[in-house]
GROMACS .gro file of C-alpha atoms in nm:
model
  390
    1MET     CA    1  -0.019  -0.017   0.014
    2LYS     CA    2   0.265   0.240   0.062
    3THR     CA    3   0.452   0.156  -0.247
    4THR     CA    4   0.126   0.230  -0.401
    5ASN     CA    5   0.145   0.538  -0.242
    6GLY     CA    6   0.449   0.656  -0.278
    7LYS     CA    7   0.467   0.607  -0.653
    8ASN     CA    8   0.135   0.839  -0.635
    9LEU     CA    9   0.317   1.113  -0.509
   10ARG     CA   10   0.609   1.098  -0.809
   11THR     CA   11   0.399   1.096  -1.080
   12ILE     CA   12   0.270   1.433  -0.878
   13PHE     CA   13   0.589   1.507  -0.823
   14LEU     CA   14   0.708   1.415  -1.194
   15ALA     CA   15   0.372   1.557  -1.361
   16LEU     CA   16   0.366   2.007  -1.067
   17GLY     CA   17   0.744   2.022  -1.121
   18PRO     CA   18   0.747   2.156  -1.516
   19LEU     CA   19   0.449   2.300  -1.419
   20VAL     CA   20   0.608   2.490  -1.133
   21LEU     CA   21   0.920   2.585  -1.382
   22LEU     CA   22   0.767   2.720  -1.556
   23GLY     CA   23   0.589   2.913  -1.369
   24LEU     CA   24   0.954   2.998  -1.209
   25VAL     CA   25   1.023   3.104  -1.533
   26ILE     CA   26   0.730   3.321  -1.664
   27GLY     CA   27   0.768   3.510  -1.275
   28LEU     CA   28   1.116   3.558  -1.464
   29PHE     CA   29   1.052   3.684  -1.708
   30LEU     CA   30   0.742   3.990  -1.569
   31SER     CA   31   0.922   4.104  -1.356
   32GLY     CA   32   1.190   4.253  -1.540
   33GLY     CA   33   1.493   4.039  -1.544
   34PRO     CA   34   1.604   3.899  -1.900
   35THR     CA   35   1.419   4.101  -2.107
   36LYS     CA   36   1.603   4.448  -2.012
   37ILE     CA   37   1.814   4.272  -2.272
   38PHE     CA   38   1.566   4.465  -2.524
   39GLN     CA   39   1.473   4.754  -2.343
   40THR     CA   40   1.477   5.030  -2.624
   41ASN     CA   41   1.430   5.393  -2.568
   42LEU     CA   42   1.214   5.309  -2.908
   43PRO     CA   43   0.794   5.485  -2.872
   44ALA     CA   44   0.503   5.246  -2.715
   45VAL     CA   45   0.284   5.118  -3.001
   46GLU     CA   46  -0.082   5.262  -2.852
   47GLN     CA   47  -0.385   5.122  -3.027
   48LEU     CA   48  -0.722   5.222  -2.921
   49HIS     CA   49  -1.059   5.130  -3.071
   50VAL     CA   50  -1.437   5.200  -2.995
   51LEU     CA   51  -1.651   4.856  -2.957
   52ARG     CA   52  -1.963   5.037  -2.950
   53HIS     CA   53  -2.195   5.388  -2.898
   54THR     CA   54  -2.509   5.394  -2.840
   55LEU     CA   55  -2.674   5.792  -2.818
   56GLN     CA   56  -2.869   5.936  -2.601
   57LYS     CA   57  -3.064   6.267  -2.558
   58ASP     CA   58  -2.724   6.558  -2.614
   59GLU     CA   59  -2.513   6.301  -2.491
   60ILE     CA   60  -2.277   6.012  -2.637
   61LYS     CA   61  -2.096   5.624  -2.526
   62LEU     CA   62  -1.827   5.521  -2.648
   63GLU     CA   63  -1.666   5.144  -2.554
   64VAL     CA   64  -1.363   5.233  -2.620
   65ILE     CA   65  -1.026   4.901  -2.569
   66ASN     CA   66  -0.644   4.941  -2.539
   67SER     CA   67  -0.625   4.705  -2.796
   68GLY     CA   68  -0.225   4.739  -2.865
   69PRO     CA   69   0.071   4.610  -2.600
   70ASP     CA   70   0.145   4.916  -2.404
   71PRO     CA   71  -0.093   5.166  -2.130
   72VAL     CA   72  -0.308   5.373  -2.329
   73THR     CA   73  -0.412   5.720  -2.187
   74ILE     CA   74  -0.677   5.936  -2.341
   75ALA     CA   75  -0.555   6.308  -2.289
   76GLN     CA   76  -0.793   6.497  -2.516
   77VAL     CA   77  -1.176   6.429  -2.743
   78MET     CA   78  -1.289   6.579  -3.033
   79VAL     CA   79  -1.625   6.596  -3.207
   80ARG     CA   80  -1.668   6.770  -3.482
   81GLY     CA   81  -1.317   6.892  -3.583
   82ALA     CA   82  -1.336   7.053  -3.195
   83PHE     CA   83  -1.215   6.975  -2.895
   84TRP     CA   84  -1.483   6.847  -2.608
   85TYR     CA   85  -1.617   6.794  -2.193
   86HIS     CA   86  -1.553   6.471  -2.142
   87GLU     CA   87  -1.538   6.224  -1.861
   88ILE     CA   88  -1.380   5.896  -1.886
   89THR     CA   89  -1.422   5.565  -1.644
   90PRO     CA   90  -1.322   5.427  -1.473
   91LYS     CA   91  -0.983   5.560  -1.553
   92ARG     CA   92  -0.728   5.734  -1.871
   93ASN     CA   93  -0.509   5.535  -1.810
   94LEU     CA   94  -0.577   5.157  -1.940
   95ASN     CA   95  -0.364   4.867  -2.000
   96PRO     CA   96  -0.381   4.579  -2.266
   97LEU     CA   97  -0.711   4.477  -2.322
   98GLU     CA   98  -0.860   4.702  -1.997
   99LYS     CA   99  -1.208   4.893  -2.060
  100ALA     CA  100  -1.318   5.242  -1.997
  101GLU     CA  101  -1.610   5.417  -2.119
  102VAL     CA  102  -1.617   5.719  -2.237
  103VAL     CA  103  -1.917   6.001  -2.176
  104ILE     CA  104  -1.927   6.270  -2.435
  105PRO     CA  105  -2.276   6.545  -2.305
  106TYR     CA  106  -2.270   6.678  -2.718
  107PRO     CA  107  -2.599   6.777  -2.840
  108TRP     CA  108  -2.657   6.606  -3.126
  109ASN     CA  109  -2.926   6.597  -3.460
  110VAL     CA  110  -3.113   6.280  -3.548
  111GLY     CA  111  -2.991   6.146  -3.913
  112GLU     CA  112  -2.624   6.402  -3.898
  113PRO     CA  113  -2.296   6.188  -3.952
  114ILE     CA  114  -2.017   6.257  -3.610
  115GLU     CA  115  -1.674   6.209  -3.608
  116ILE     CA  116  -1.522   6.143  -3.303
  117LEU     CA  117  -1.110   6.188  -3.208
  118LEU     CA  118  -0.988   6.055  -2.902
  119LEU     CA  119  -0.615   6.204  -2.867
  120THR     CA  120  -0.341   5.977  -2.655
  121SER     CA  121  -0.064   6.099  -2.405
  122THR     CA  122   0.212   6.081  -2.710
  123GLY     CA  123  -0.022   6.313  -2.951
  124LEU     CA  124  -0.148   5.931  -3.199
  125THR     CA  125  -0.473   6.016  -3.262
  126PHE     CA  126  -0.767   5.712  -3.371
  127ASP     CA  127  -1.121   5.828  -3.508
  128HIS     CA  128  -1.452   5.717  -3.498
  129GLU     CA  129  -1.759   5.780  -3.719
  130ILE     CA  130  -2.109   5.764  -3.651
  131GLU     CA  131  -2.247   5.750  -3.982
  132VAL     CA  132  -2.624   5.800  -3.873
  133ALA     CA  133  -2.714   5.963  -3.577
  134SER     CA  134  -2.979   5.836  -3.398
  135LEU     CA  135  -3.132   5.767  -3.024
  136THR     CA  136  -3.030   5.468  -2.913
  137PRO     CA  137  -3.313   5.266  -2.733
  138PRO     CA  138  -3.358   5.194  -2.412
  139ILE     CA  139  -3.466   4.837  -2.201
  140THR     CA  140  -3.809   4.826  -2.204
  141LEU     CA  141  -4.120   4.634  -2.224
  142THR     CA  142  -4.202   4.811  -2.553
  143ALA     CA  143  -3.840   4.846  -2.724
  144LEU     CA  144  -3.774   4.465  -2.661
  145GLY     CA  145  -4.217   4.378  -2.816
  146ARG     CA  146  -4.069   4.615  -3.085
  147PHE     CA  147  -3.775   4.374  -3.119
  148ALA     CA  148  -3.946   4.070  -3.096
  149LEU     CA  149  -4.232   4.238  -3.425
  150LEU     CA  150  -3.872   4.271  -3.601
  151GLY     CA  151  -3.758   3.949  -3.499
  152ILE     CA  152  -4.062   3.790  -3.580
  153TYR     CA  153  -4.177   3.898  -3.913
  154VAL     CA  154  -3.814   3.805  -4.039
  155GLY     CA  155  -3.758   3.543  -3.918
  156VAL     CA  156  -4.060   3.364  -3.743
  157ILE     CA  157  -4.320   3.357  -4.035
  158PRO     CA  158  -4.080   3.297  -4.374
  159VAL     CA  159  -4.007   2.981  -4.191
  160PHE     CA  160  -4.366   2.878  -4.118
  161LEU     CA  161  -4.452   2.944  -4.476
  162GLY     CA  162  -4.186   2.741  -4.637
  163ILE     CA  163  -4.296   2.445  -4.401
  164CYS     CA  164  -4.666   2.504  -4.515
  165TRP     CA  165  -4.521   2.343  -4.799
  166PHE     CA  166  -4.529   2.033  -4.683
  167PRO     CA  167  -4.813   1.821  -4.724
  168PHE     CA  168  -4.758   1.999  -5.184
  169LEU     CA  169  -4.381   1.801  -5.131
  170ARG     CA  170  -4.524   1.428  -4.869
  171ARG     CA  171  -4.701   1.426  -5.331
  172LEU     CA  172  -4.379   1.429  -5.536
  173GLY     CA  173  -4.311   1.164  -5.714
  174LYS     CA  174  -3.936   1.038  -5.654
  175ALA     CA  175  -3.760   1.207  -5.932
  176GLY     CA  176  -3.976   1.533  -5.759
  177LEU     CA  177  -3.831   1.399  -5.373
  178GLY     CA  178  -3.464   1.421  -5.511
  179PHE     CA  179  -3.522   1.761  -5.675
  180PHE     CA  180  -3.631   1.916  -5.366
  181ILE     CA  181  -3.409   1.756  -5.206
  182TYR     CA  182  -3.120   1.838  -5.413
  183LEU     CA  183  -3.341   2.200  -5.410
  184THR     CA  184  -3.203   2.183  -4.950
  185VAL     CA  185  -2.827   2.169  -5.028
  186GLY     CA  186  -2.830   2.424  -5.319
  187LEU     CA  187  -3.048   2.706  -5.077
  188LEU     CA  188  -2.840   2.564  -4.685
  189ALA     CA  189  -2.485   2.670  -4.979
  190PHE     CA  190  -2.595   2.967  -5.053
  191LEU     CA  191  -2.632   2.971  -4.670
  192VAL     CA  192  -2.297   2.901  -4.567
  193VAL     CA  193  -2.165   3.116  -4.848
  194ASP     CA  194  -2.355   3.441  -4.754
  195THR     CA  195  -2.231   3.384  -4.369
  196VAL     CA  196  -1.862   3.337  -4.426
  197MET     CA  197  -1.876   3.644  -4.628
  198GLU     CA  198  -2.036   3.830  -4.335
  199GLY     CA  199  -1.792   3.679  -4.103
  200PHE     CA  200  -1.514   3.746  -4.264
  201GLU     CA  201  -1.624   4.081  -4.386
  202LEU     CA  202  -1.675   4.120  -3.942
  203THR     CA  203  -1.312   4.000  -3.888
  204GLN     CA  204  -1.194   4.336  -4.014
  205SER     CA  205  -1.379   4.548  -3.784
  206LEU     CA  206  -1.247   4.431  -3.499
  207PRO     CA  207  -0.822   4.473  -3.421
  208GLY     CA  208  -0.558   4.177  -3.427
  209VAL     CA  209  -0.522   4.156  -3.075
  210PHE     CA  210  -0.847   3.962  -3.131
  211HIS     CA  211  -0.739   3.733  -3.346
  212ALA     CA  212  -1.092   3.737  -3.477
  213PRO     CA  213  -1.020   3.459  -3.833
  214ALA     CA  214  -0.946   3.190  -3.530
  215LEU     CA  215  -1.185   3.260  -3.327
  216PHE     CA  216  -1.425   3.228  -3.701
  217ILE     CA  217  -1.261   2.917  -3.752
  218LEU     CA  218  -1.306   2.793  -3.421
  219GLY     CA  219  -1.720   2.854  -3.384
  220LEU     CA  220  -1.677   2.656  -3.722
  221VAL     CA  221  -1.522   2.397  -3.698
  222GLY     CA  222  -1.606   2.390  -3.325
  223ILE     CA  223  -1.965   2.310  -3.417
  224TYR     CA  224  -1.946   2.108  -3.743
  225LEU     CA  225  -1.735   1.847  -3.419
  226ILE     CA  226  -2.000   1.847  -3.248
  227LEU     CA  227  -2.267   1.798  -3.434
  228MET     CA  228  -2.141   1.509  -3.587
  229GLY     CA  229  -2.119   1.310  -3.276
  230VAL     CA  230  -2.412   1.408  -3.170
  231GLU     CA  231  -2.538   1.308  -3.549
  232SER     CA  232  -2.369   0.960  -3.522
  233SER     CA  233  -2.489   0.908  -3.195
  234ILE     CA  234  -2.729   0.922  -3.237
  235GLN     CA  235  -2.799   0.719  -3.505
  236GLU     CA  236  -2.605   0.457  -3.288
  237LYS     CA  237  -2.899   0.423  -3.012
  238ARG     CA  238  -3.165   0.500  -3.212
  239GLY     CA  239  -3.074   0.328  -3.531
  240SER     CA  240  -3.078   0.425  -3.948
  241SER     CA  241  -3.473   0.454  -3.919
  242ALA     CA  242  -3.447   0.776  -3.729
  243PHE     CA  243  -3.219   0.964  -3.981
  244GLY     CA  244  -3.475   1.177  -4.141
  245VAL     CA  245  -3.613   1.254  -3.823
  246VAL     CA  246  -3.215   1.373  -3.677
  247LEU     CA  247  -3.162   1.506  -3.959
  248ALA     CA  248  -3.427   1.740  -3.982
  249TRP     CA  249  -3.379   1.878  -3.613
  250ILE     CA  250  -3.022   1.932  -3.725
  251VAL     CA  251  -3.092   2.195  -4.068
  252ALA     CA  252  -3.346   2.407  -3.789
  253LEU     CA  253  -3.075   2.401  -3.532
  254GLY     CA  254  -2.825   2.528  -3.821
  255ILE     CA  255  -3.096   2.773  -3.995
  256GLY     CA  256  -3.208   2.849  -3.647
  257LEU     CA  257  -2.764   2.962  -3.585
  258HIS     CA  258  -2.788   3.157  -3.898
  259ASN     CA  259  -3.127   3.321  -3.865
  260LEU     CA  260  -2.966   3.440  -3.480
  261GLY     CA  261  -2.645   3.626  -3.638
  262GLU     CA  262  -2.883   3.718  -3.858
  263GLY     CA  263  -3.100   3.922  -3.639
  264LEU     CA  264  -2.784   4.050  -3.489
  265THR     CA  265  -2.666   4.190  -3.730
  266ILE     CA  266  -3.079   4.344  -3.809
  267GLY     CA  267  -3.119   4.503  -3.460
  268SER     CA  268  -2.725   4.603  -3.424
  269ALA     CA  269  -2.728   4.835  -3.779
  270TYR     CA  270  -3.112   4.993  -3.671
  271VAL     CA  271  -2.953   5.058  -3.362
  272LEU     CA  272  -2.691   5.211  -3.575
  273GLY     CA  273  -2.889   5.383  -3.755
  274GLU     CA  274  -2.687   5.265  -4.065
  275LEU     CA  275  -3.039   5.052  -4.189
  276THR     CA  276  -3.364   5.170  -4.365
  277LEU     CA  277  -3.613   4.972  -4.238
  278GLY     CA  278  -3.877   4.918  -4.491
  279ALA     CA  279  -4.153   4.757  -4.603
  280MET     CA  280  -3.994   4.587  -4.891
  281LEU     CA  281  -3.659   4.539  -4.728
  282VAL     CA  282  -3.917   4.359  -4.417
  283LEU     CA  283  -4.136   4.132  -4.782
  284GLY     CA  284  -3.774   4.114  -4.931
  285PHE     CA  285  -3.616   3.905  -4.606
  286THR     CA  286  -3.955   3.672  -4.565
  287ILE     CA  287  -3.911   3.593  -4.862
  288HIS     CA  288  -3.582   3.446  -4.867
  289ASN     CA  289  -3.636   3.245  -4.537
  290ALA     CA  290  -3.967   3.129  -4.628
  291THR     CA  291  -3.745   2.929  -4.817
  292GLU     CA  292  -3.533   2.795  -4.528
  293GLY     CA  293  -3.816   2.574  -4.400
  294ILE     CA  294  -3.825   2.330  -4.748
  295ALA     CA  295  -3.476   2.296  -4.633
  296ILE     CA  296  -3.563   2.195  -4.258
  297VAL     CA  297  -3.901   1.940  -4.419
  298ALA     CA  298  -3.744   1.786  -4.678
  299PRO     CA  299  -3.587   1.535  -4.430
  300ILE     CA  300  -3.925   1.399  -4.359
  301LEU     CA  301  -4.102   1.425  -4.625
  302GLN     CA  302  -4.124   1.024  -4.576
  303ASP     CA  303  -4.276   1.008  -4.220
  304LYS     CA  304  -4.593   1.146  -4.145
  305PRO     CA  305  -4.491   1.359  -3.890
  306LYS     CA  306  -4.722   1.526  -3.619
  307PHE     CA  307  -4.817   1.879  -3.575
  308SER     CA  308  -4.639   1.992  -3.268
  309ARG     CA  309  -4.279   1.849  -3.437
  310LEU     CA  310  -4.321   2.092  -3.731
  311ILE     CA  311  -4.428   2.357  -3.526
  312GLY     CA  312  -4.052   2.290  -3.317
  313LEU     CA  313  -3.900   2.260  -3.624
  314GLY     CA  314  -4.059   2.590  -3.722
  315ALA     CA  315  -4.012   2.787  -3.384
  316LEU     CA  316  -3.643   2.701  -3.361
  317ALA     CA  317  -3.510   2.778  -3.660
  318GLY     CA  318  -3.713   3.083  -3.672
  319GLY     CA  319  -3.753   3.184  -3.304
  320PRO     CA  320  -3.343   3.275  -3.309
  321THR     CA  321  -3.410   3.568  -3.462
  322ILE     CA  322  -3.577   3.756  -3.219
  323LEU     CA  323  -3.282   3.672  -2.976
  324GLY     CA  324  -3.059   3.811  -3.248
  325CYS     CA  325  -3.282   4.125  -3.277
  326TRP     CA  326  -3.282   4.213  -2.864
  327ILE     CA  327  -2.870   4.104  -2.885
  328GLY     CA  328  -2.782   4.341  -3.184
  329ALA     CA  329  -3.032   4.605  -3.042
  330PHE     CA  330  -3.006   4.620  -2.691
  331ASN     CA  331  -2.594   4.429  -2.605
  332TYR     CA  332  -2.382   4.420  -2.937
  333SER     CA  333  -2.083   4.268  -2.978
  334PRO     CA  334  -1.879   4.224  -3.275
  335VAL     CA  335  -1.654   3.873  -3.083
  336TRP     CA  336  -2.008   3.742  -3.034
  337SER     CA  337  -2.187   3.784  -3.329
  338LEU     CA  338  -1.881   3.662  -3.530
  339LEU     CA  339  -1.886   3.434  -3.320
  340PHE     CA  340  -2.213   3.310  -3.390
  341PHE     CA  341  -2.176   3.377  -3.740
  342GLY     CA  342  -1.912   3.071  -3.728
  343ILE     CA  343  -2.127   2.900  -3.530
  344GLY     CA  344  -2.387   2.927  -3.804
  345ALA     CA  345  -2.176   2.827  -4.089
  346GLY     CA  346  -2.059   2.444  -3.924
  347ALA     CA  347  -2.369   2.436  -3.858
  348ILE     CA  348  -2.526   2.429  -4.233
  349LEU     CA  349  -2.197   2.260  -4.327
  350GLN     CA  350  -2.247   1.986  -4.124
  351VAL     CA  351  -2.594   1.955  -4.247
  352ILE     CA  352  -2.527   1.950  -4.574
  353ALA     CA  353  -2.214   1.664  -4.533
  354ALA     CA  354  -2.492   1.491  -4.320
  355ILE     CA  355  -2.712   1.518  -4.673
  356LEU     CA  356  -2.451   1.405  -4.961
  357GLY     CA  357  -2.365   1.160  -4.713
  358ARG     CA  358  -2.713   0.960  -4.812
  359TYR     CA  359  -2.554   1.024  -5.185
  360SER     CA  360  -2.377   0.863  -5.436
  361LEU     CA  361  -2.222   1.137  -5.680
  362LYS     CA  362  -2.396   0.962  -5.950
  363ASP     CA  363  -2.716   1.115  -5.729
  364THR     CA  364  -2.559   1.407  -5.733
  365LEU     CA  365  -2.535   1.460  -6.095
  366HIS     CA  366  -2.800   1.351  -6.158
  367PRO     CA  367  -3.002   1.619  -6.386
  368VAL     CA  368  -3.304   1.617  -6.283
  369ASN     CA  369  -3.094   1.678  -5.905
  370LEU     CA  370  -2.827   1.896  -5.974
  371ALA     CA  371  -3.049   2.124  -6.164
  372GLY     CA  372  -3.212   2.165  -5.779
  373LEU     CA  373  -2.903   2.233  -5.611
  374LEU     CA  374  -2.867   2.471  -5.899
  375ALA     CA  375  -3.230   2.601  -5.869
  376GLY     CA  376  -3.197   2.602  -5.419
  377TYR     CA  377  -2.893   2.849  -5.489
  378LEU     CA  378  -3.010   3.109  -5.793
  379ILE     CA  379  -3.338   3.138  -5.574
  380MET     CA  380  -3.117   3.218  -5.224
  381TYR     CA  381  -2.880   3.435  -5.457
  382LEU     CA  382  -3.175   3.668  -5.618
  383THR     CA  383  -3.391   3.749  -5.323
  384GLY     CA  384  -3.035   3.891  -5.142
  385PHE     CA  385  -2.957   3.998  -5.427
  386TRP     CA  386  -3.351   4.188  -5.395
  387VAL     CA  387  -3.287   4.233  -5.010
  388GLY     CA  388  -2.930   4.453  -5.072
  389SER     CA  389  -3.118   4.664  -5.354
  390SER     CA  390  -3.421   4.743  -5.191
   0.00000   0.00000   0.00000
């Protein structure tokens, strides 16, 4: 017994020993030991980044982060070329990755652009432009209701309209069924491309300290592997007969994650005054997202699902749009948005792989199925084009 305990203690010591030595080395570097060799008289590398702005009556608030490797002191603030009184909490001197809130009492006008310049103690300047000034809505029941209604119009209603095609799709023969299954793949393929493009566009707005491309890839690959594991586990327990049902839920989840990212974009753009939500825009999104309902029910066309299951699938796919609108409007974070875009792209990509895994290359290249694939992509492209131009 003593021998066993002795071996255990020795094993623990061997495991912890390198960690202790690593801690000592890090402590030595942080204390300024060997790093003094590399000290120079070069100026500090300063970086400031505005993560978010909010506008209240006669007041501008900026959420600022020190995204550089050296401390930064915010010395002055200029608004439209003039030095302006401001307050900074909790402090002006920001260490790397520290955040501060800059409050600027300023009588801004709705619809006008606002140029803001942050000056550091070394004389460097960092600009932030508010393209169209508009009041940031407070979190009230009325505001929550408005953005929830927006999410219902843009996400929930279109998905359920697409699901309403289920009885029609069930009447199709084998060729027609194949056409719509590959139509689903085309729809989802466009969503992947669209989500990846939006994600990489967002990476350009984030400072390098966040390693934005790596964060996006983490979400994409991570959810892909997780869903692949879930699908494999469920199939192993319930057999191949449950594949269609499982795939339908995974499709709904993937679309839901995509719509969450879409809601984030809509909510934040509405608040920032960068998007005009007219009737044509809402109508365009409705048509664009209605095709997602087809993608959800395609895997279960040979089944007879309960009405409650169809409701659940539609809620899973469309409901996250409401949550996305709320987060985007009241607590938008480009970091979380990027991660959700990556998760949405990975989830839809896994769905495509699961669908195509049931068919051979010969099936995919069949003229009818290939026509469905191209038609699905083209439908999403045209409705997306309409949304962008409305």
